[in-house]
Structures are given as structure tokens and as C-alpha cells.
Amino acid sequence: MRVVAVAGAKGGVGKTAAAVNLAMLSSAAGYRTLLWDLDPQGAATHCYRARAKVKGGAVRLLGGKRGLDTFIRTTDHLRLDLLPADPSFRVVDTVLSARRWPDRVIRKLLRPLDRTYDVVILDCAPGLGIVTESVVAATDLVLAPVVPAPLSVRSLDQLQEFVDVHRPGLPLLAFLSMIDERKVLHRQVVAQVRADQRFALSAVPVSSSVERMGMEQIPAVLASPLNLAAVAYRRLWAEVEDRLDLAPPAGSVIDLTSIAAQSADVG
């Protein structure tokens, strides 16, 4: 089992969109996939048509007395399960700080799922606190969306410093998100980061198909598979898959483009 954390210091940079779409692509590639929504806003949960509610809230979920499988829900998609968010996740830092080893909690909770899933994707809330520390201790790769703006690039440096302190050597893969080539500043930042080895080759453009996910509750890679953002997510997944050094998937590959075309014909 490989764990990917989509994380960052800033909000509004496309973390949830990346987590939702990469989880869909992982399952379509044949991997048994779990998407864990750690953001109290529950946007990833909403995109998969689930209710952002965990019985007992953060205290019960992170208490360790029950396995995560108690809280996991299936989705409408083959090989893709969801661990939904809950509003109580707003106080998850407080809950974790009460534990003896807060940085080990998430890793300990995920360990029993090793034979159940091939890939676990964590959609993290923005910020660099105790939760992020626990996530970093449990993950194999930190994936960081970066909007082409100076402050967003600066926040990547903050995330890199955080990772280096709490888990030296942990791979971090950044990617440009929500790019608008019409903006001079975006083009300038794109040119600046080309030499930064932390950045993926893939970059996700701003897209209405991604913005509509909250309304349609369908991942963009499935709803509009030929859209430029969907194509970018597929390229990004290929880079993530390569970084994770995954074993060959046991399941068959699903053609998302074909499914989307069939749905359009039915509609």
C-alpha cells in the first residue's frame, strides 16, 4: 500500500480537485483506492456524493478503538472507497495533541488496511500543524499544488521546510495548479519554476470542468475526460504512479473516456 498526501500551507490552490481526480484515476488504473477526506469542509466527500459525517466524529475516528474500516464507505466507482470528512475535524489538532504519540496516529490507523488497498490518497486541510505532522509520518509522497503566484510559491518552501524537519528525505512533488496563460504573472511564474526539480512536468490549467465538480458531484476526469485539465490530471497521475513505484494493479483498466461517452449518449 502506498499513501499520497495532497497537502499545503495555503487553501484555495486545488488540493481537493487534485485528490478527487487522482483517486478516480488510481481506481481506473486498476488499483484498490481509498480517498480519506481530512478537511472539515468536506469538499472531496461532497464530490463523491457522500455526506460529510462520521459517527462519533474526530474523537471516535482517531481514538484507535475501532478500525478505519468501520467508517469507510463505498462509492459508485469500482475499486474506489471513501473515508468521509466530518465537521468535527476542525478540532482534530486538539484531539491528536491529547494522544501520547500524535505523530504516529494516522500511520497506526492506516496500517491494518495494507492488504485492502493499493493506494490511499489523503486530502488534507490547509495548514502545517499536528495533523500535517501525523500525515507526513504516514505518507510515501507529499503532493503539493501551487498556484502561479509568489505567495503560493513561498508556501511551498514552508511546506518543504516542514517536511524536512519532521521527515527528512520524504519525497515532495509540487505541481502548478489553476494556471491561466492569459495572465502575465502566471506565465512569469511558470518560466521561473521550470528549473525547480521539485515540480512535476504536468501542470493543471484553470478549468470550468473542475469548478463544476461541486455542482455535478462527478470528478472532472470522468465528466469531461478530454478537457485540458482532465488531460493534465492524467499526466500528473502518471508521474505520481511512477514516483510511488507501485506493483502492477490486479484490476483491469477502466476507460473513463468511453464511460463518459456512454453517459452522454444516454443523457
XYZ file of N, CA and C in Angstrom:
801
model
N 0.837 -1.200 0.000
C 0.000 0.000 0.000
C 0.870 1.247 0.000
N 0.528 2.195 -0.863
C 1.232 3.462 -0.926
C 0.279 4.589 -0.541
N 0.807 5.552 0.213
C -0.008 6.663 0.716
C 0.479 7.968 0.108
N -0.456 8.731 -0.458
C -0.153 10.033 -1.045
C -0.935 11.091 -0.274
N -0.253 12.111 0.212
C -0.913 13.206 0.903
C -0.926 14.434 0.016
N -2.105 14.935 -0.290
C -2.229 16.185 -1.044
C -2.335 17.289 -0.001
N -1.268 18.060 0.151
C -1.168 18.964 1.289
C -0.550 20.300 0.890
N -0.648 21.265 1.803
C -0.043 22.573 1.579
C -0.410 23.537 2.683
N 0.356 24.609 2.776
C 0.104 25.609 3.809
C -1.083 26.501 3.470
N -1.328 26.706 2.182
C -2.387 27.604 1.732
C -3.615 26.840 1.254
N -4.777 27.495 1.382
C -6.003 26.945 0.834
C -6.301 27.566 -0.518
N -7.290 27.009 -1.205
C -7.698 27.572 -2.479
C -6.722 27.372 -3.614
N -5.908 26.322 -3.539
C -4.906 26.090 -4.582
C -5.195 24.837 -5.419
N -6.312 24.162 -5.122
C -6.666 22.992 -5.917
C -6.317 21.658 -5.290
N -6.167 21.621 -3.962
C -5.834 20.351 -3.304
C -6.948 19.324 -3.466
N -8.173 19.750 -3.153
C -9.284 18.810 -3.216
C -9.531 18.337 -4.644
N -9.459 19.242 -5.602
C -9.658 18.857 -7.009
C -8.640 17.803 -7.413
N -7.398 17.979 -6.978
C -6.358 17.001 -7.302
C -6.641 15.663 -6.628
N -7.000 15.694 -5.344
C -7.256 14.456 -4.613
C -8.421 13.682 -5.224
N -9.501 14.384 -5.544
C -10.695 13.753 -6.105
C -10.388 13.110 -7.456
N -9.697 13.832 -8.319
C -9.422 13.324 -9.659
C -8.351 12.245 -9.665
N -7.337 12.386 -8.848
C -6.299 11.358 -8.802
C -6.829 10.058 -8.203
N -7.734 10.165 -7.241
C -8.341 8.959 -6.677
C -9.132 8.213 -7.755
N -9.855 8.969 -8.583
C -10.612 8.362 -9.679
C -9.670 7.696 -10.673
N -8.583 8.360 -11.010
C -7.627 7.818 -11.966
C -6.907 6.589 -11.411
N -6.623 6.605 -10.123
C -5.974 5.456 -9.492
C -6.859 4.221 -9.581
N -8.129 4.391 -9.244
C -9.049 3.249 -9.305
C -9.251 2.782 -10.747
N -9.325 3.744 -11.675
C -9.494 3.382 -13.085
C -8.278 2.641 -13.623
N -7.110 2.901 -13.043
C -5.880 2.229 -13.475
C -5.771 0.811 -12.933
N -6.728 0.413 -12.094
C -6.741 -0.951 -11.582
C -6.353 -1.099 -10.127
N -6.058 0.019 -9.448
C -5.626 -0.041 -8.057
C -6.813 0.085 -7.097
N -6.800 -0.707 -6.051
C -7.796 -0.567 -4.984
C -7.452 0.707 -4.228
N -8.361 1.661 -4.249
C -8.034 3.022 -3.811
C -8.960 3.498 -2.700
N -8.376 4.174 -1.728
C -9.135 4.820 -0.660
C -8.816 6.309 -0.662
N -9.863 7.125 -0.686
C -9.719 8.572 -0.549
C -10.173 8.950 0.853
N -9.265 9.513 1.636
C -9.576 9.934 3.009
C -9.660 11.459 3.028
N -10.859 11.970 3.293
C -11.097 13.411 3.330
C -10.848 13.923 4.745
N -9.706 14.566 4.945
C -9.323 15.083 6.262
C -9.676 16.554 6.452
N -10.321 17.133 5.467
C -10.679 18.545 5.522
C -12.094 18.689 6.086
N -12.281 19.440 7.170
C -13.626 19.569 7.760
C -14.654 20.177 6.815
N -14.210 20.866 5.776
C -15.163 21.408 4.807
C -15.834 20.305 3.988
N -15.179 19.162 3.875
C -15.789 18.002 3.245
C -16.036 18.122 1.759
N -15.243 18.914 1.059
C -15.463 19.107 -0.378
C -15.237 17.819 -1.162
N -14.206 17.065 -0.827
C -13.948 15.803 -1.531
C -15.083 14.814 -1.285
N -15.572 14.788 -0.075
C -16.710 13.929 0.261
C -17.921 14.300 -0.588
N -18.185 15.597 -0.694
C -19.322 16.090 -1.484
C -19.187 15.698 -2.952
N -17.981 15.785 -3.483
C -17.765 15.466 -4.898
C -18.062 14.005 -5.211
N -18.008 13.161 -4.191
C -18.356 11.755 -4.394
C -19.737 11.429 -3.833
N -20.571 12.454 -3.725
C -21.995 12.297 -3.393
C -22.217 11.610 -2.054
N -21.364 11.923 -1.102
C -21.499 11.346 0.230
C -21.735 12.461 1.250
N -22.243 12.080 2.384
C -22.496 13.039 3.456
C -21.248 13.168 4.318
N -20.873 14.406 4.622
C -19.698 14.662 5.455
C -20.056 14.439 6.916
N -20.071 13.180 7.292
C -20.441 12.824 8.660
C -19.797 11.511 9.046
N -19.110 11.511 10.182
C -18.508 10.303 10.742
C -19.122 10.086 12.120
N -19.690 8.922 12.357
C -20.318 8.648 13.645
C -19.298 8.732 14.776
N -19.552 9.621 15.703
C -18.620 9.810 16.805
C -17.580 10.879 16.534
N -17.536 11.370 15.293
C -16.645 12.472 14.943
C -15.169 12.133 15.044
N -14.363 13.181 15.118
C -12.912 13.016 15.129
C -12.426 12.234 16.334
N -13.085 12.413 17.476
C -12.654 11.724 18.695
C -12.744 10.214 18.526
N -13.864 9.761 17.974
C -14.046 8.316 17.803
C -13.174 7.771 16.671
N -13.096 8.534 15.575
C -12.319 8.091 14.426
C -10.846 7.915 14.772
N -10.300 8.890 15.490
C -8.869 8.878 15.795
C -8.548 8.220 17.129
N -9.588 7.753 17.812
C -9.368 7.157 19.130
C -8.628 5.844 19.084
N -8.703 5.157 17.939
C -7.965 3.914 17.791
C -8.672 2.685 18.322
N -9.864 2.861 18.909
C -10.579 1.700 19.451
C -11.304 0.925 18.353
N -11.571 1.605 17.231
C -12.207 0.956 16.087
C -11.345 1.168 14.857
N -11.300 0.177 13.993
C -10.514 0.303 12.778
C -11.152 1.277 11.807
N -10.353 1.791 10.902
C -10.873 2.728 9.913
C -11.939 2.090 9.034
N -11.866 0.773 8.856
C -12.844 0.110 8.006
C -14.274 0.289 8.515
N -14.411 0.610 9.805
C -15.730 0.871 10.374
C -16.370 2.110 9.761
N -15.531 3.060 9.351
C -16.028 4.357 8.894
C -15.987 4.508 7.366
N -15.348 3.576 6.688
C -15.172 3.680 5.231
C -16.480 3.365 4.498
N -16.735 4.119 3.439
C -17.925 3.894 2.617
C -17.502 3.581 1.184
N -18.325 2.808 0.512
C -18.079 2.563 -0.905
C -18.589 3.762 -1.711
N -18.092 3.900 -2.930
C -18.587 4.928 -3.844
C -19.275 4.245 -5.025
N -19.723 5.037 -5.964
C -20.358 4.486 -7.161
C -19.342 3.933 -8.151
N -18.058 4.016 -7.802
C -16.997 3.673 -8.745
C -16.229 2.436 -8.292
N -15.943 1.566 -9.235
C -15.241 0.318 -8.948
C -13.874 0.582 -8.320
N -13.603 -0.151 -7.245
C -12.302 -0.106 -6.541
C -12.030 1.207 -5.845
N -13.008 2.071 -5.690
C -12.782 3.365 -5.044
C -13.686 3.509 -3.820
N -13.059 3.604 -2.651
C -13.786 3.805 -1.399
C -13.467 5.177 -0.824
N -14.301 5.603 0.110
C -14.183 6.947 0.681
C -14.257 6.888 2.194
N -13.346 7.578 2.844
C -13.445 7.831 4.283
C -13.852 9.289 4.409
N -15.122 9.555 4.706
C -15.636 10.922 4.609
C -15.112 11.861 5.673
N -15.305 13.125 5.403
C -14.954 14.171 6.356
C -16.047 14.284 7.415
N -15.784 15.107 8.390
C -16.765 15.409 9.429
C -16.464 16.824 9.934
N -17.501 17.605 10.251
C -17.249 18.967 10.748
C -16.354 19.014 11.978
N -16.355 17.932 12.752
C -15.532 17.905 13.967
C -14.045 17.878 13.659
N -13.693 17.649 12.401
C -12.276 17.656 12.039
C -11.641 19.029 12.261
N -12.475 20.033 12.511
C -11.939 21.368 12.825
C -11.087 21.348 14.096
N -11.380 20.411 14.988
C -10.644 20.339 16.260
C -9.719 19.129 16.294
N -9.380 18.606 15.124
C -8.575 17.388 15.096
C -7.181 17.622 15.684
N -6.653 18.838 15.584
C -5.362 19.141 16.217
C -5.435 18.916 17.727
N -6.540 19.367 18.320
C -6.730 19.195 19.764
C -6.859 17.731 20.124
N -7.587 16.994 19.298
C -7.767 15.562 19.549
C -6.430 14.833 19.487
N -5.651 15.142 18.470
C -4.358 14.470 18.319
C -3.381 14.862 19.425
N -3.415 16.124 19.822
C -2.467 16.587 20.849
C -2.692 15.890 22.180
N -3.886 15.326 22.374
C -4.180 14.615 23.614
C -3.623 13.184 23.605
N -3.198 12.731 22.435
C -2.637 11.387 22.326
C -1.165 11.396 22.726
N -0.674 10.257 23.175
C 0.705 10.177 23.641
C 1.699 10.396 22.509
N 1.438 9.795 21.343
C 2.320 9.955 20.190
C 1.476 10.476 19.019
N 1.131 11.753 18.999
C 0.226 12.279 17.966
C 0.722 12.095 16.541
N 2.035 12.105 16.350
C 2.580 11.980 15.003
C 2.451 10.560 14.447
N 2.108 9.598 15.293
C 2.022 8.204 14.842
C 0.579 7.738 14.620
N -0.397 8.585 14.944
C -1.797 8.158 14.948
C -2.278 7.710 13.572
N -2.086 8.549 12.552
C -2.599 8.225 11.222
C -1.882 7.010 10.638
N -0.600 6.931 10.836
C 0.152 5.766 10.347
C -0.352 4.482 10.995
N -0.636 4.537 12.290
C -1.129 3.365 13.010
C -2.520 2.969 12.528
N -3.361 3.958 12.237
C -4.716 3.675 11.770
C -4.716 3.067 10.366
N -3.786 3.515 9.533
C -3.734 3.030 8.159
C -3.108 1.640 8.036
N -2.275 1.266 8.968
C -1.512 0.022 8.850
C -2.386 -1.214 8.612
N -3.519 -1.374 9.304
C -4.336 -2.580 9.072
C -4.967 -2.656 7.679
N -4.933 -1.546 6.929
C -5.532 -1.524 5.596
C -4.548 -1.920 4.501
N -3.358 -2.303 4.903
C -2.281 -2.559 3.945
C -2.665 -3.596 2.888
N -3.441 -4.603 3.259
C -3.811 -5.659 2.315
C -5.152 -5.379 1.633
N -5.802 -4.319 2.052
C -7.105 -3.976 1.483
C -6.982 -3.005 0.311
N -6.013 -2.087 0.398
C -5.859 -1.052 -0.624
C -4.436 -1.029 -1.181
N -4.353 -0.614 -2.438
C -3.051 -0.403 -3.075
C -2.599 1.040 -2.912
N -3.576 1.968 -2.976
C -3.287 3.399 -2.909
C -4.257 4.067 -1.948
N -3.722 4.904 -1.070
C -4.538 5.748 -0.195
C -4.166 7.194 -0.484
N -5.183 8.014 -0.756
C -4.958 9.427 -1.022
C -5.586 10.245 0.100
N -4.798 11.074 0.731
C -5.255 11.910 1.839
C -5.472 13.332 1.350
N -6.696 13.805 1.435
C -6.997 15.201 1.110
C -6.914 16.000 2.396
N -5.820 16.729 2.560
C -5.547 17.414 3.819
C -6.090 18.845 3.819
N -6.493 19.287 4.994
C -6.888 20.681 5.160
C -5.639 21.554 5.058
N -5.784 22.825 4.629
C -4.608 23.693 4.556
C -4.029 23.962 5.937
N -2.726 24.132 5.991
C -2.066 24.424 7.253
C -0.950 23.444 7.544
N -0.113 23.827 8.499
C 1.029 22.997 8.882
C 1.024 22.833 10.394
N 0.226 21.897 10.872
C 0.103 21.673 12.303
C 0.316 20.219 12.672
N -0.308 19.813 13.767
C -0.135 18.458 14.271
C -0.687 17.426 13.294
N -1.818 17.761 12.653
C -2.399 16.825 11.692
C -1.435 16.580 10.530
N -0.883 17.661 10.012
C 0.064 17.527 8.899
C 1.293 16.735 9.328
N 1.718 16.923 10.568
C 2.850 16.162 11.079
C 2.535 14.669 11.105
N 1.322 14.333 11.539
C 0.907 12.935 11.569
C 0.762 12.371 10.161
N 0.280 13.198 9.230
C 0.144 12.792 7.832
C 1.515 12.527 7.221
N 2.441 13.436 7.464
C 3.797 13.297 6.921
C 4.455 12.003 7.403
N 4.183 11.638 8.643
C 4.769 10.419 9.191
C 4.187 9.169 8.549
N 2.994 9.299 7.937
C 2.306 8.130 7.402
C 2.420 7.980 5.894
N 2.907 8.994 5.207
C 2.812 9.024 3.754
C 4.096 8.621 3.045
N 3.934 8.239 1.782
C 5.078 7.896 0.942
C 5.437 9.018 -0.020
N 4.487 9.938 -0.224
C 4.706 11.046 -1.140
C 3.792 12.199 -0.761
N 4.366 13.391 -0.667
C 3.570 14.598 -0.455
C 3.390 15.281 -1.798
N 2.152 15.512 -2.171
C 1.822 16.162 -3.436
C 1.297 17.555 -3.123
N 1.922 18.570 -3.695
C 1.624 19.949 -3.327
C 1.213 20.793 -4.524
N -0.071 21.150 -4.633
C -0.498 22.068 -5.696
C 0.005 23.480 -5.401
N 0.444 24.165 -6.427
C 0.955 25.529 -6.277
C 0.343 26.414 -7.357
N -0.380 27.430 -6.944
C -0.920 28.401 -7.890
C 0.227 29.299 -8.355
N 0.276 29.688 -9.639
C 1.380 30.521 -10.137
C 1.321 31.945 -9.590
N 1.686 32.092 -8.324
C 1.727 33.394 -7.662
C 2.838 33.351 -6.623
N 3.526 34.462 -6.399
C 4.673 34.469 -5.485
C 4.380 33.923 -4.093
N 3.241 34.289 -3.505
C 2.937 33.823 -2.154
C 2.690 32.323 -2.121
N 2.098 31.783 -3.171
C 1.858 30.347 -3.234
C 3.172 29.585 -3.375
N 4.080 30.119 -4.178
C 5.405 29.501 -4.317
C 6.144 29.561 -2.985
N 5.984 30.659 -2.268
C 6.611 30.795 -0.950
C 6.047 29.754 0.021
N 4.756 29.480 -0.071
C 4.152 28.492 0.820
C 4.707 27.097 0.557
N 5.145 26.844 -0.676
C 5.784 25.570 -0.980
C 7.085 25.435 -0.201
N 7.840 26.521 -0.104
C 9.078 26.495 0.679
C 8.778 26.198 2.154
N 7.670 26.742 2.645
C 7.284 26.474 4.033
C 6.941 24.997 4.224
N 6.226 24.440 3.257
C 5.893 23.020 3.326
C 7.145 22.170 3.242
N 8.068 22.526 2.362
C 9.320 21.780 2.228
C 10.107 21.796 3.539
N 10.174 22.949 4.175
C 10.874 23.052 5.461
C 10.206 22.186 6.521
N 8.883 22.185 6.523
C 8.127 21.375 7.486
C 8.424 19.893 7.291
N 8.395 19.447 6.046
C 8.677 18.046 5.741
C 10.109 17.684 6.118
N 11.050 18.571 5.815
C 12.455 18.301 6.111
C 12.710 18.161 7.608
N 11.951 18.909 8.405
C 12.109 18.843 9.857
C 11.504 17.567 10.425
N 10.303 17.227 9.973
C 9.565 16.118 10.571
C 9.803 14.770 9.908
N 10.243 14.773 8.655
C 10.525 13.505 7.967
C 11.552 13.741 6.870
N 12.792 13.936 7.242
C 13.839 14.196 6.254
C 13.898 13.107 5.188
N 13.982 13.535 3.938
C 14.085 12.575 2.848
C 12.772 12.157 2.237
N 11.641 12.540 2.844
C 10.340 12.189 2.274
C 10.156 12.909 0.946
N 9.818 12.193 -0.134
C 9.640 12.847 -1.436
C 8.484 13.842 -1.430
N 8.727 14.981 -2.045
C 7.692 16.002 -2.214
C 7.624 16.349 -3.693
N 6.430 16.275 -4.245
C 6.221 16.583 -5.656
C 5.216 17.721 -5.763
N 5.687 18.863 -6.224
C 4.803 20.009 -6.432
C 4.326 20.031 -7.875
N 3.193 20.665 -8.089
C 2.734 20.866 -9.464
C 1.954 22.177 -9.540
N 2.085 22.842 -10.675
C 1.374 24.094 -10.873
C -0.104 23.812 -11.105
N -0.926 24.590 -10.448
C -2.362 24.370 -10.465
C -3.087 25.664 -10.816
N -4.244 25.514 -11.491
C -5.104 26.657 -11.804
C -4.378 27.712 -12.648
N -3.605 27.251 -13.618
C -2.850 28.165 -14.480
C -3.783 28.846 -15.491
N -3.592 30.136 -15.624
C -4.307 30.920 -16.641
C -3.251 31.590 -17.513
N -3.017 31.033 -18.689
C -1.963 31.521 -19.568
C -2.203 32.947 -20.052
N -3.414 33.465 -19.865
C -3.692 34.842 -20.267
C -3.065 35.847 -19.314
N -2.701 35.393 -18.120
C -2.142 36.294 -17.114
C -0.616 36.320 -17.215
N -0.088 37.526 -17.306
C 1.369 37.695 -17.422
C 2.077 37.098 -16.215
N 1.556 37.346 -15.026
C 2.194 36.834 -13.814
C 2.270 35.309 -13.842
N 1.203 34.661 -14.280
C 1.214 33.198 -14.341
C 2.293 32.699 -15.299
N 2.412 33.356 -16.439
C 3.436 32.945 -17.403
C 4.833 33.161 -16.825
N 5.013 34.218 -16.080
C 6.321 34.501 -15.484
C 6.686 33.444 -14.433
N 5.717 33.095 -13.596
C 5.975 32.096 -12.549
C 6.238 30.730 -13.172
N 5.484 30.380 -14.211
C 5.707 29.109 -14.912
C 7.147 29.025 -15.415
N 7.634 30.105 -15.994
C 9.006 30.137 -16.503
C 10.022 30.010 -15.371
N 9.704 30.614 -14.206
C 10.631 30.605 -13.074
C 10.793 29.217 -12.459
N 9.712 28.447 -12.410
C 9.774 27.168 -11.702
C 10.221 26.007 -12.585
N 10.433 26.268 -13.861
C 10.835 25.183 -14.753
C 12.134 24.515 -14.317
N 13.004 25.278 -13.689
C 14.289 24.733 -13.261
C 14.227 24.117 -11.861
N 13.063 24.236 -11.197
C 12.907 23.707 -9.838
C 12.576 22.218 -9.927
N 13.480 21.379 -9.459
C 13.318 19.934 -9.576
C 12.160 19.377 -8.747
N 11.626 20.195 -7.844
C 10.505 19.730 -7.030
C 9.209 19.662 -7.828
N 9.152 20.353 -8.976
C 7.909 20.457 -9.722
C 7.750 19.331 -10.738
N 6.523 18.840 -10.827
C 6.181 17.852 -11.843
C 6.187 18.502 -13.214
N 6.307 17.702 -14.243
C 6.226 18.216 -15.609
C 4.794 18.639 -15.940
N 3.833 17.975 -15.302
C 2.422 18.267 -15.545
C 1.999 19.535 -14.813
N 1.108 20.280 -15.434
C 0.551 21.493 -14.835
C -0.928 21.546 -15.197
N -1.749 21.883 -14.219
C -3.203 21.850 -14.412
C -3.735 23.255 -14.676
N -4.367 23.468 -15.817
C -4.913 24.793 -16.122
C -6.219 25.053 -15.375
N -6.560 26.317 -15.241
C -7.867 26.668 -14.682
C -8.930 26.143 -15.635
N -10.013 25.606 -15.089
C -10.987 24.939 -15.940
C -12.380 24.987 -15.325
N -13.356 25.248 -16.149
C -14.745 25.246 -15.677
C -15.194 23.837 -15.319
N -14.600 22.825 -15.964
C -14.984 21.442 -15.655
C -14.591 21.075 -14.226
N -13.482 21.623 -13.768
C -13.064 21.397 -12.380
C -13.968 22.177 -11.432
N -14.304 23.395 -11.796
C -15.167 24.214 -10.953
C -16.559 23.607 -10.828
N -17.017 22.900 -11.853
C -18.363 22.326 -11.839
C -18.459 21.059 -10.982
N -17.324 20.536 -10.526
C -17.368 19.302 -9.743
C -18.247 19.449 -8.509
N -18.216 20.610 -7.899
C -19.028 20.825 -6.713
C -20.510 20.783 -6.997
N -20.889 21.119 -8.206
C -22.297 21.105 -8.593
C -22.707 19.745 -9.149
N -21.885 19.191 -10.029
C -22.224 17.927 -10.677
C -21.902 16.716 -9.816
N -20.985 16.885 -8.875
C -20.540 15.806 -7.984
C -19.988 14.616 -8.779
N -19.209 14.947 -9.787
C -18.528 13.959 -10.615
C -17.102 14.447 -10.863
N -16.090 13.617 -10.675
C -14.710 14.040 -10.960
C -14.574 14.527 -12.397
N -13.787 15.554 -12.605
C -13.623 16.141 -13.937
C -13.064 15.143 -14.933
N -12.213 14.225 -14.468
C -11.615 13.253 -15.387
C -12.643 12.263 -15.914
N -13.780 12.190 -15.251
C -14.867 11.330 -15.715
C -15.934 12.133 -16.450
N -16.264 13.308 -15.923
C -17.307 14.128 -16.542
C -16.859 14.730 -17.866
N -15.599 15.176 -17.920
C -15.067 15.810 -19.141
C -13.659 15.297 -19.407
N -13.510 14.032 -19.775
C -12.180 13.410 -19.872
C -11.261 14.013 -20.923
N -11.819 14.719 -21.918
C -10.992 15.322 -22.959
C -10.657 16.779 -22.662
N -11.196 17.302 -21.561
C -10.881 18.660 -21.144
C -9.385 18.773 -20.823
N -8.806 19.953 -21.052
C -7.368 20.130 -20.830
C -6.962 19.839 -19.384
N -7.815 20.203 -18.428
C -7.493 19.921 -17.026
C -7.501 18.424 -16.762
N -8.466 17.709 -17.348
C -8.535 16.262 -17.171
C -7.306 15.581 -17.771
N -6.895 16.045 -18.920
C -5.688 15.510 -19.556
C -4.475 15.761 -18.658
N -4.420 16.955 -18.056
C -3.309 17.297 -17.165
C -3.302 16.404 -15.929
N -4.482 16.119 -15.388
C -4.550 15.226 -14.226
C -4.084 13.817 -14.590
N -4.405 13.358 -15.793
C -3.942 12.035 -16.212
C -2.413 12.005 -16.303
N -1.837 13.071 -16.822
C -0.376 13.147 -16.902
C 0.237 13.216 -15.500
N -0.424 13.961 -14.623
C 0.071 14.067 -13.247
C 0.004 12.708 -12.556
N -1.093 11.988 -12.758
C -1.211 10.657 -12.153
C -0.096 9.745 -12.649
N 0.245 9.829 -13.909
C 1.327 9.002 -14.450
C 2.639 9.297 -13.723
N 2.880 10.573 -13.408
C 4.094 10.937 -12.673
C 4.035 10.438 -11.231
N 2.875 10.559 -10.614
C 2.706 10.077 -9.242
C 2.884 8.562 -9.202
N 2.257 7.873 -10.141
C 2.350 6.417 -10.211
C 3.811 5.982 -10.334
N 4.562 6.697 -11.142
C 5.977 6.383 -11.324
C 6.762 6.609 -10.031
N 6.465 7.705 -9.330
C 7.164 8.012 -8.077
C 6.875 6.977 -6.990
N 5.659 6.449 -6.990
C 5.274 5.509 -5.944
C 5.835 4.114 -6.170
N 6.304 3.844 -7.388
C 6.858 2.527 -7.707
C 5.876 1.421 -7.328
N 4.652 1.542 -7.817
C 3.581 0.616 -7.474
C 3.758 -0.733 -8.172
N 3.303 -1.777 -7.511
C 3.250 -3.088 -8.144
C 2.151 -3.064 -9.204
N 2.252 -3.908 -10.214
C 1.204 -3.940 -11.243
C -0.171 -4.141 -10.617
N -1.172 -3.366 -11.054
C -2.509 -3.476 -10.463
C -3.159 -4.814 -10.774
N -3.978 -5.271 -9.817
C -4.671 -6.549 -10.008
C -5.929 -6.380 -10.845
N -6.525 -5.180 -10.810
C -7.765 -4.945 -11.534
C -7.533 -4.503 -12.965
N -8.576 -4.608 -13.757
C -8.488 -4.191 -15.160
C -8.605 -2.675 -15.276
N -8.020 -2.129 -16.335
C -8.060 -0.684 -16.574
C -9.447 -0.285 -17.070
N -9.936 0.841 -16.568
C -11.238 1.364 -16.972
C -11.024 2.553 -17.895
N -11.657 2.549 -19.023
C -11.569 3.645 -19.987
C -12.583 4.722 -19.601
N -12.117 5.769 -18.923
C -13.014 6.828 -18.459
C -13.631 7.587 -19.628
N -12.889 7.718 -20.710
C -13.413 8.424 -21.885
C -14.618 7.676 -22.460
N -14.514 6.356 -22.491
C -15.619 5.539 -23.016
C -16.846 5.650 -22.121
N -16.626 5.624 -20.787
C -17.741 5.738 -19.854
C -18.447 7.074 -20.004
N -17.652 8.143 -20.133
C -18.228 9.476 -20.297
C -19.052 9.574 -21.578
N -18.552 8.964 -22.642
C -19.270 8.991 -23.916
C -20.589 8.234 -23.815
N -20.582 7.096 -23.129
C -21.802 6.318 -22.954
C -22.826 7.079 -22.131
N -22.352 7.774 -21.079
C -23.259 8.556 -20.242
C -23.892 9.694 -21.041
N -23.086 10.306 -21.909
C -23.592 11.410 -22.734
C -24.655 10.911 -23.714
N -24.428 9.712 -24.257
C -25.390 9.139 -25.199
C -26.711 8.836 -24.510
N -26.619 8.323 -23.257
C -27.829 8.003 -22.503
C -28.605 9.267 -22.181
N -27.806 10.336 -21.795
C -28.441 11.611 -21.458
C -29.099 12.225 -22.668
